[in-house]
């Protein structure tokens, strides 16, 4: 439902008319969001990626984990290349989360280690491909529905983002695979 997706983006502070990659989860250091920002910034110099936005969706407080929200937010605000294209949405309702997944170009899972990766399953159930770390449980959970990168290598994160944005045929196939894998 396009109207529902637009309304959810508005509530989350994400422009309705831009392609967006989303991250869903806590803002803990092991989630490697600084690495994701590094890769996104580097990829932003490439063709179609210049139009893409990034949304970080999740509890800023850490929900029992250490949160590095402040350092992430300060870094984005200090960088003109990121300031208008990275959005901190905070907590969103389940209904809005489904709409945000459904309107996303991809979901990023850049963790150094992930025990399972529930946001990956949620995204795949919405036919959304995954940009995933090649560590922890993510390769097993995501399977052939994602593009993988080394979370310790900014260049591989950047290349994965660029490939996801620019290779429409691959992205469409990953979306088909995502829906099948979620089942």
Coordinates of C-alpha atoms in Angstrom, one line a residue, residues 5-137:
X5 CA 4.4 3.3 3.1
X6 CA 4.6 7.0 2.6
X7 CA 2.9 7.7 5.9
X8 CA 5.3 5.4 7.7
X9 CA 8.2 7.1 6.1
X10 CA 6.9 10.4 7.1
X11 CA 6.5 9.3 10.8
X12 CA 10.0 7.9 10.7
X13 CA 11.5 11.1 9.2
X14 CA 12.5 9.4 5.8
X15 CA 11.7 11.2 2.6
X16 CA 9.0 9.5 0.6
X17 CA 10.5 9.9 -2.8
X18 CA 14.0 8.5 -2.3
X19 CA 15.4 5.0 -2.5
X20 CA 16.4 3.9 1.0
X21 CA 18.5 1.3 2.7
X22 CA 17.4 0.6 6.2
X23 CA 19.1 -0.9 9.3
X24 CA 16.8 -2.2 12.0
X25 CA 18.1 -3.0 15.5
X26 CA 20.0 -1.6 18.4
X27 CA 22.7 1.0 18.1
X28 CA 25.3 -1.2 19.8
X29 CA 29.0 -1.2 18.7
X30 CA 28.9 -4.9 17.6
X31 CA 26.3 -3.9 15.0
X32 CA 29.1 -2.1 13.1
X33 CA 27.1 1.0 12.2
X34 CA 30.2 3.1 12.0
X35 CA 31.4 0.6 9.4
X36 CA 28.1 0.9 7.6
X37 CA 28.4 4.7 7.5
X38 CA 32.0 4.4 6.2
X39 CA 30.8 2.1 3.4
X40 CA 27.8 4.2 2.6
X41 CA 29.9 7.4 2.5
X42 CA 32.4 5.7 0.2
X43 CA 29.7 4.2 -2.1
X44 CA 27.9 7.6 -2.2
X45 CA 30.5 8.8 -4.7
X46 CA 29.2 6.2 -7.2
X47 CA 26.5 6.9 -9.8
X48 CA 23.0 5.9 -8.6
X49 CA 24.1 5.6 -4.9
X50 CA 24.2 9.4 -4.8
X51 CA 20.4 9.4 -4.6
X52 CA 20.1 6.7 -1.9
X53 CA 19.4 7.5 1.7
X54 CA 20.2 5.4 4.8
X55 CA 17.8 5.0 7.7
X56 CA 18.8 3.7 11.1
X57 CA 15.7 2.4 12.9
X58 CA 15.8 1.2 16.5
X59 CA 15.9 2.2 20.1
X60 CA 18.6 4.9 20.7
X61 CA 18.9 3.9 24.4
X62 CA 20.4 0.5 23.7
X63 CA 17.6 -1.7 25.3
X64 CA 20.1 -3.3 27.7
X65 CA 23.1 -3.0 25.5
X66 CA 25.7 -0.3 25.2
X67 CA 24.5 2.2 22.7
X68 CA 26.8 4.3 20.5
X69 CA 24.0 6.4 19.1
X70 CA 25.6 9.7 20.2
X71 CA 28.8 9.0 18.3
X72 CA 26.9 7.9 15.2
X73 CA 24.6 11.0 15.4
X74 CA 27.6 13.3 15.9
X75 CA 29.4 11.8 13.0
X76 CA 26.5 12.2 10.6
X77 CA 25.8 15.8 11.7
X78 CA 29.5 16.7 11.2
X79 CA 29.5 15.3 7.6
X80 CA 27.7 17.3 4.9
X81 CA 27.7 14.3 2.6
X82 CA 25.8 12.2 5.2
X83 CA 23.8 14.9 7.1
X84 CA 20.8 15.1 4.7
X85 CA 20.9 11.4 3.7
X86 CA 21.2 9.5 6.9
X87 CA 18.1 9.4 9.1
X88 CA 17.7 8.3 12.7
X89 CA 14.2 7.0 13.0
X90 CA 14.2 5.7 16.6
X91 CA 11.6 3.1 17.6
X92 CA 8.8 2.6 15.2
X93 CA 5.6 0.6 15.5
X94 CA 5.3 -2.9 14.1
X95 CA 2.9 -1.7 11.4
X96 CA 5.2 1.1 10.4
X97 CA 8.2 -1.3 10.4
X98 CA 6.4 -3.6 7.9
X99 CA 5.8 -0.5 5.7
X100 CA 9.4 0.7 6.0
X101 CA 10.7 -2.8 5.1
X102 CA 8.3 -2.9 2.1
X103 CA 9.4 0.4 0.8
X104 CA 13.2 -0.2 1.2
X105 CA 15.7 -0.9 -1.5
X106 CA 17.5 -3.3 0.9
X107 CA 18.1 -4.0 4.6
X108 CA 21.6 -3.7 5.9
X109 CA 22.9 -6.2 8.5
X110 CA 26.6 -5.1 9.0
X111 CA 27.2 -6.8 12.4
X112 CA 30.6 -8.1 13.4
X113 CA 28.7 -11.1 14.8
X114 CA 25.0 -11.8 14.8
X115 CA 23.4 -14.6 16.7
X116 CA 20.4 -15.0 14.4
X117 CA 19.4 -11.8 12.6
X118 CA 15.6 -11.5 13.1
X119 CA 15.5 -8.2 11.0
X120 CA 16.8 -10.2 8.1
X121 CA 13.9 -12.7 8.3
X122 CA 11.4 -9.8 8.7
X123 CA 12.8 -8.0 5.6
X124 CA 12.9 -11.2 3.5
X125 CA 9.2 -11.8 4.4
X126 CA 8.6 -8.4 2.8
X127 CA 10.6 -9.5 -0.3
X128 CA 13.5 -7.2 0.5
X129 CA 17.1 -8.2 -0.2
X130 CA 19.8 -8.1 2.4
X131 CA 23.2 -6.4 2.5
X132 CA 24.8 -8.7 5.1
X133 CA 28.0 -9.3 6.9
X134 CA 29.6 -12.6 6.0
X135 CA 30.0 -13.4 9.8
X136 CA 28.0 -15.1 12.4
X137 CA 24.6 -16.6 11.5

